[in-house]
Amino acid sequence: MTAATVHAGCVVLGTAGVLLRGRSGSGKSALAEALVRAAAVAGNFSAHVADDRVMLSAGAGRLVARPAAPIAGLLEVRGRGIVAVPHEPAALVRLVVDLVPHDQLPRLPEPADLLADVAGIRVPRQMVPERSTARAVDLVRWALRDILSAREAPI
């Protein structure tokens, strides 16, 4: 089993862990909050797992995300500060979301663009535009429908 700590965020929507990657200020925390809220509004389980630092463990073909202990249950809300949020201790990562500059978001992604290799585990991937939370939620919704089926998608 391999383990690493990465600069990212993670939420769990239904049973799907969603790893959020992007540079500082790209909107990872805002997207995490919007995804948790969207799943809750749809009547599905959702929770934060980690913000800013995520501990990833890879083994048996699976990728598991956990919060870094010192900041477990904390979320940075730009304009407000660090706030306490309910959180889950772990999630099985089913989707990697990369927040990218608008001009780097392909209009028609190649099949290779839709997969990420994280710690030797291949995981479905969705690129979303930085700081465009509503559009990002829509793209994550479509990705989860492809991965889980429309009936099982939590948002």
Coordinates of N, CA and C in Angstrom, one line a residue:
M1 N 0.9 -1.2 0.0 CA 0.0 0.0 0.0 C 0.9 1.2 0.0
T2 N 0.6 2.2 -0.9 CA 1.3 3.4 -0.9 C 0.5 4.5 -0.3
A3 N 1.2 5.5 0.3 CA 0.5 6.7 0.9 C 1.2 7.9 0.6
A4 N 0.4 9.0 0.5 CA 1.0 10.3 0.2 C 0.0 11.4 0.7
T5 N 0.5 12.6 1.0 CA -0.3 13.7 1.3 C -0.2 14.7 0.2
V6 N -1.4 15.2 -0.3 CA -1.4 16.0 -1.5 C -2.2 17.3 -1.1
H7 N -1.9 18.4 -1.8 CA -2.6 19.7 -1.7 C -3.9 19.5 -2.6
A8 N -5.0 19.3 -1.9 CA -6.3 19.0 -2.6 C -7.4 19.1 -1.5
G9 N -8.6 18.8 -2.0 CA -9.7 18.7 -1.1 C -10.5 17.4 -1.5
C10 N -11.4 17.0 -0.6 CA -12.2 15.8 -0.9 C -13.5 15.9 -0.2
V11 N -14.5 15.5 -1.0 CA -15.9 15.3 -0.4 C -16.4 13.9 -0.7
V12 N -17.4 13.5 0.0 CA -18.1 12.3 -0.4 C -19.5 12.6 -0.7
L13 N -20.0 12.2 -1.9 CA -21.3 12.4 -2.4 C -22.0 11.1 -2.6
G14 N -23.0 10.8 -1.8 CA -23.5 9.4 -1.8 C -22.5 8.5 -1.3
T15 N -22.0 7.6 -2.2 CA -20.9 6.7 -1.8 C -19.6 7.0 -2.6
A16 N -19.7 8.1 -3.4 CA -18.5 8.4 -4.2 C -17.6 9.5 -3.6
G17 N -16.4 9.2 -3.4 CA -15.4 10.2 -3.0 C -15.0 11.0 -4.2
V18 N -14.9 12.3 -4.1 CA -14.5 13.2 -5.2 C -13.3 14.0 -4.7
L19 N -12.2 13.7 -5.3 CA -10.9 14.4 -5.0 C -10.8 15.7 -5.9
L20 N -10.6 16.8 -5.2 CA -10.6 18.1 -5.9 C -9.2 18.6 -5.9
R21 N -8.6 18.8 -7.1 CA -7.2 19.2 -7.2 C -7.2 20.5 -8.0
G22 N -6.2 21.4 -7.6 CA -6.1 22.7 -8.3 C -5.1 23.5 -7.5
R23 N -4.6 24.6 -8.2 CA -3.7 25.5 -7.6 C -4.4 26.3 -6.5
S24 N -3.6 26.9 -5.6 CA -4.2 27.8 -4.6 C -5.0 28.9 -5.2
G25 N -6.2 29.1 -4.6 CA -7.1 30.1 -5.1 C -8.0 29.7 -6.3
S26 N -7.9 28.4 -6.7 CA -8.6 28.0 -7.9 C -10.1 27.7 -7.6
G27 N -10.5 27.7 -6.3 CA -11.9 27.5 -6.0 C -12.2 26.1 -5.5
K28 N -11.2 25.3 -5.0 CA -11.5 24.0 -4.5 C -12.4 23.9 -3.3
S29 N -12.2 24.8 -2.3 CA -13.1 24.8 -1.2 C -14.5 25.3 -1.5
A30 N -14.6 26.3 -2.3 CA -16.0 26.7 -2.8 C -16.7 25.6 -3.5
L31 N -16.0 24.9 -4.4 CA -16.6 23.8 -5.1 C -17.0 22.7 -4.2
A32 N -16.1 22.4 -3.2 CA -16.5 21.3 -2.2 C -17.8 21.7 -1.5
E33 N -17.9 22.9 -1.1 CA -19.1 23.3 -0.4 C -20.3 23.2 -1.3
A34 N -20.2 23.7 -2.5 CA -21.3 23.6 -3.5 C -21.7 22.2 -3.8
L35 N -20.7 21.3 -3.9 CA -21.1 19.9 -4.2 C -21.8 19.2 -3.0
V36 N -21.3 19.5 -1.8 CA -22.0 18.9 -0.6 C -23.4 19.4 -0.5
R37 N -23.6 20.7 -0.8 CA -24.9 21.3 -0.8 C -25.8 20.8 -1.8
A38 N -25.3 20.6 -3.1 CA -26.1 20.1 -4.2 C -26.6 18.6 -3.9
A39 N -25.7 17.8 -3.3 CA -26.2 16.4 -3.0 C -27.2 16.5 -1.9
A40 N -27.0 17.3 -0.9 CA -28.0 17.4 0.2 C -29.3 17.9 -0.3
V41 N -29.3 18.9 -1.2 CA -30.6 19.4 -1.8 C -31.3 18.3 -2.6
A42 N -30.5 17.4 -3.2 CA -31.1 16.3 -4.0 C -31.5 15.1 -3.1
G43 N -31.3 15.3 -1.7 CA -31.8 14.3 -0.8 C -30.8 13.2 -0.6
N44 N -29.5 13.4 -0.9 CA -28.5 12.3 -0.8 C -27.5 12.7 0.2
F45 N -26.8 11.7 0.8 CA -25.8 11.8 1.7 C -24.6 12.6 1.1
S46 N -24.1 13.5 1.9 CA -22.9 14.2 1.4 C -22.1 14.7 2.6
A47 N -20.8 14.9 2.5 CA -20.0 15.4 3.6 C -18.6 15.8 3.1
H48 N -18.0 16.7 3.8 CA -16.6 17.0 3.6 C -15.8 15.8 4.1
V49 N -14.7 15.6 3.5 CA -13.7 14.7 4.0 C -12.4 15.4 4.4
A50 N -11.9 16.3 3.5 CA -10.7 17.0 3.8 C -10.7 18.3 2.9
D51 N -10.0 19.3 3.5 CA -9.8 20.5 2.8 C -8.3 20.9 2.9
D52 N -7.7 21.3 1.8 CA -6.3 21.7 1.7 C -5.3 20.6 1.7
R53 N -5.4 19.7 2.6 CA -4.4 18.6 2.6 C -5.2 17.3 2.7
V54 N -4.9 16.4 1.8 CA -5.6 15.1 1.8 C -4.5 14.0 1.8
M55 N -4.8 13.0 2.7 CA -3.9 11.8 2.8 C -4.5 10.8 1.9
L56 N -3.7 10.3 0.9 CA -4.2 9.3 0.0 C -3.5 8.0 0.2
S57 N -4.3 6.9 0.3 CA -3.7 5.6 0.4 C -4.2 4.8 -0.8
A58 N -3.2 4.1 -1.5 CA -3.6 3.3 -2.6 C -3.2 1.8 -2.3
G59 N -4.2 1.0 -2.6 CA -4.0 -0.5 -2.5 C -5.1 -1.3 -3.0
A60 N -4.9 -2.5 -3.4 CA -5.9 -3.4 -3.9 C -6.8 -2.7 -5.0
G61 N -6.1 -1.8 -5.8 CA -6.8 -1.2 -6.9 C -7.8 -0.1 -6.5
R62 N -7.6 0.4 -5.3 CA -8.5 1.4 -4.8 C -7.7 2.6 -4.2
L63 N -8.3 3.8 -4.2 CA -7.7 5.0 -3.7 C -8.6 5.5 -2.6
V64 N -8.1 5.6 -1.4 CA -8.8 6.1 -0.2 C -8.3 7.5 0.2
A65 N -9.2 8.4 0.4 CA -8.8 9.7 0.9 C -9.2 9.9 2.4
R66 N -8.3 10.5 3.1 CA -8.5 10.9 4.5 C -8.0 12.3 4.8
P67 N -8.6 12.9 5.8 CA -8.1 14.3 6.2 C -6.8 14.2 6.9
A68 N -6.0 15.2 6.8 CA -4.8 15.3 7.6 C -5.2 15.7 9.0
A69 N -4.8 14.9 10.0 CA -5.3 15.0 11.3 C -5.4 16.5 11.9
P70 N -4.3 17.3 11.7 CA -4.4 18.6 12.4 C -5.5 19.5 11.8
I71 N -6.0 19.2 10.6 CA -7.0 20.1 10.0 C -8.3 19.4 9.7
A72 N -8.5 18.2 10.2 CA -9.7 17.4 10.0 C -10.9 18.2 10.5
G73 N -12.0 18.3 9.7 CA -13.2 19.0 10.1 C -13.1 20.5 9.9
L74 N -12.1 21.0 9.2 CA -11.9 22.4 9.0 C -12.0 22.7 7.5
L75 N -12.6 23.8 7.2 CA -12.8 24.3 5.8 C -12.5 25.8 5.7
E76 N -11.7 26.1 4.7 CA -11.4 27.6 4.5 C -12.5 28.2 3.7
V77 N -13.2 29.2 4.2 CA -14.2 29.9 3.5 C -13.6 31.3 3.2
R78 N -13.3 31.5 1.9 CA -12.7 32.8 1.5 C -13.6 33.9 1.9
G79 N -13.1 34.9 2.6 CA -13.9 36.0 3.1 C -14.4 35.8 4.5
R80 N -14.3 34.6 5.0 CA -14.8 34.3 6.4 C -13.7 33.8 7.3
G81 N -12.9 32.9 6.7 CA -11.8 32.3 7.5 C -12.0 30.8 7.6
I82 N -11.4 30.2 8.6 CA -11.5 28.8 8.8 C -12.7 28.4 9.7
V83 N -13.5 27.5 9.2 CA -14.8 27.2 9.9 C -14.8 25.6 10.1
A84 N -15.5 25.2 11.2 CA -15.6 23.8 11.5 C -16.8 23.3 10.6
V85 N -16.6 22.1 10.1 CA -17.7 21.5 9.3 C -17.8 20.0 9.7
P86 N -19.0 19.4 9.6 CA -19.1 18.0 9.8 C -18.3 17.3 8.7
H87 N -17.6 16.2 9.0 CA -16.8 15.5 8.0 C -16.8 14.0 8.2
E88 N -16.4 13.3 7.2 CA -16.3 11.9 7.3 C -14.8 11.6 7.4
P89 N -14.4 10.5 8.0 CA -13.0 10.1 8.2 C -12.3 9.6 7.0
A90 N -13.1 9.1 6.0 CA -12.5 8.6 4.8 C -13.5 8.5 3.7
A91 N -13.0 8.4 2.5 CA -13.8 8.2 1.3 C -13.1 7.4 0.2
L92 N -13.8 6.5 -0.4 CA -13.2 5.8 -1.6 C -13.3 6.7 -2.8
V93 N -12.2 7.1 -3.4 CA -12.2 8.1 -4.5 C -12.7 7.4 -5.7
R94 N -13.8 8.0 -6.3 CA -14.4 7.5 -7.5 C -14.2 8.4 -8.7
L95 N -13.8 9.7 -8.3 CA -13.7 10.7 -9.4 C -12.6 11.7 -8.9
V96 N -11.7 12.1 -9.8 CA -10.8 13.2 -9.6 C -11.3 14.4 -10.4
V97 N -11.4 15.5 -9.8 CA -11.8 16.8 -10.4 C -10.6 17.7 -10.4
D98 N -10.1 18.1 -11.6 CA -9.0 19.1 -11.7 C -9.6 20.4 -12.1
L99 N -9.3 21.4 -11.2 CA -9.7 22.8 -11.5 C -8.6 23.4 -12.4
V100 N -8.9 23.8 -13.6 CA -7.9 24.3 -14.5 C -8.3 25.7 -15.0
P101 N -7.4 26.5 -15.5 CA -7.7 27.8 -16.1 C -8.7 27.6 -17.3
H102 N -9.6 28.5 -17.5 CA -10.6 28.4 -18.5 C -10.0 28.0 -19.9
D103 N -8.9 28.6 -20.2 CA -8.3 28.3 -21.6 C -7.6 27.0 -21.7
Q104 N -7.5 26.2 -20.6 CA -7.0 24.9 -20.6 C -8.1 23.8 -20.6
L105 N -9.3 24.2 -20.5 CA -10.4 23.2 -20.5 C -10.8 22.9 -21.9
P106 N -10.5 21.6 -22.3 CA -10.8 21.2 -23.7 C -12.3 21.2 -23.9
R107 N -12.7 21.6 -25.1 CA -14.1 21.6 -25.5 C -14.6 20.2 -25.6
L108 N -13.8 19.4 -26.3 CA -14.1 18.0 -26.5 C -12.9 17.2 -26.0
P109 N -12.9 16.7 -24.8 CA -11.8 16.0 -24.2 C -11.5 14.7 -24.9
E110 N -10.2 14.4 -25.0 CA -9.8 13.1 -25.5 C -10.1 12.0 -24.4
P111 N -10.2 10.8 -24.8 CA -10.4 9.7 -23.7 C -9.4 9.8 -22.7
A112 N -8.1 10.0 -23.0 CA -7.0 10.1 -22.0 C -7.2 11.2 -21.1
D113 N -7.9 12.3 -21.5 CA -8.2 13.4 -20.6 C -9.1 13.0 -19.4
L114 N -9.9 12.0 -19.6 CA -10.9 11.6 -18.7 C -10.5 10.5 -17.7
L115 N -9.2 10.3 -17.6 CA -8.6 9.4 -16.6 C -7.4 10.1 -15.9
A116 N -7.3 9.8 -14.7 CA -6.1 10.3 -13.9 C -5.4 9.1 -13.3
D117 N -4.1 9.1 -13.2 CA -3.3 8.1 -12.5 C -2.9 8.8 -11.2
V118 N -3.4 8.3 -10.1 CA -3.1 8.8 -8.8 C -2.5 7.6 -7.9
A119 N -1.3 7.8 -7.6 CA -0.6 6.7 -6.8 C -0.7 5.4 -7.4
G120 N -0.7 5.3 -8.8 CA -0.7 4.1 -9.5 C -2.1 3.5 -9.7
I121 N -3.2 4.3 -9.3 CA -4.5 3.8 -9.4 C -5.2 4.7 -10.5
R122 N -5.8 4.1 -11.5 CA -6.5 4.9 -12.6 C -7.9 5.2 -12.1
V123 N -8.2 6.5 -12.1 CA -9.5 7.0 -11.6 C -10.1 7.9 -12.7
P124 N -11.5 7.8 -12.9 CA -12.1 8.7 -13.8 C -11.8 10.2 -13.4
R125 N -11.6 11.0 -14.4 CA -11.2 12.4 -14.2 C -12.2 13.4 -14.9
Q126 N -12.4 14.5 -14.3 CA -13.2 15.6 -14.9 C -12.4 16.9 -14.7
M127 N -12.1 17.6 -15.8 CA -11.5 18.9 -15.7 C -12.7 19.9 -15.6
V128 N -12.6 20.9 -14.7 CA -13.6 22.0 -14.6 C -12.9 23.3 -14.6
P129 N -13.6 24.4 -15.0 CA -12.9 25.7 -15.0 C -12.8 26.2 -13.5
E130 N -11.6 26.8 -13.3 CA -11.3 27.5 -12.0 C -12.4 28.6 -11.7
R131 N -12.7 28.7 -10.4 CA -13.5 29.8 -10.0 C -14.8 30.0 -10.7
S132 N -15.4 28.9 -11.3 CA -16.7 28.9 -11.9 C -17.5 27.7 -11.3
T133 N -17.9 28.0 -10.1 CA -18.5 26.9 -9.3 C -19.7 26.3 -9.9
A134 N -20.7 27.1 -10.4 CA -21.9 26.6 -11.0 C -21.6 25.6 -12.2
R135 N -20.7 26.1 -13.0 CA -20.3 25.3 -14.2 C -19.6 24.0 -13.8
A136 N -18.8 24.1 -12.8 CA -18.0 23.0 -12.2 C -19.0 21.9 -11.7
V137 N -20.0 22.4 -10.9 CA -21.0 21.4 -10.3 C -21.7 20.7 -11.5
D138 N -22.1 21.4 -12.5 CA -22.7 20.7 -13.7 C -21.8 19.7 -14.3
L139 N -20.5 20.0 -14.5 CA -19.6 19.0 -15.1 C -19.4 17.8 -14.2
V140 N -19.3 18.0 -12.9 CA -19.1 16.9 -11.9 C -20.4 16.1 -11.9
R141 N -21.6 16.7 -12.0 CA -22.8 15.9 -12.1 C -22.8 15.0 -13.3
W142 N -22.4 15.5 -14.5 CA -22.3 14.7 -15.7 C -21.3 13.5 -15.5
A143 N -20.2 13.8 -15.0 CA -19.1 12.8 -14.8 C -19.6 11.7 -13.8
L144 N -20.3 12.1 -12.7 CA -20.8 11.1 -11.8 C -21.9 10.3 -12.4
R145 N -22.7 10.8 -13.3 CA -23.7 10.1 -14.0 C -23.1 9.0 -14.9
D146 N -22.0 9.4 -15.6 CA -21.3 8.4 -16.4 C -20.7 7.3 -15.6
I147 N -20.1 7.6 -14.4 CA -19.5 6.6 -13.6 C -20.5 5.8 -12.8
L148 N -21.5 6.4 -12.2 CA -22.4 5.6 -11.3 C -23.7 5.2 -12.0
S149 N -24.1 5.8 -13.1 CA -25.4 5.8 -13.7 C -26.2 6.9 -13.3
A150 N -27.1 7.4 -14.1 CA -28.0 8.5 -13.8 C -28.8 8.3 -12.6
R151 N -29.3 7.1 -12.4 CA -30.1 6.8 -11.2 C -29.4 6.9 -9.9
E152 N -28.1 6.5 -9.9 CA -27.3 6.5 -8.7 C -26.6 7.8 -8.4
A153 N -26.5 8.7 -9.4 CA -25.7 9.9 -9.2 C -26.3 10.7 -8.1
P154 N -25.5 11.2 -7.1 CA -26.0 11.9 -5.9 C -26.3 13.3 -6.1
I155 N -25.9 13.9 -7.3 CA -26.2 15.3 -7.5 C -26.8 15.4 -8.9

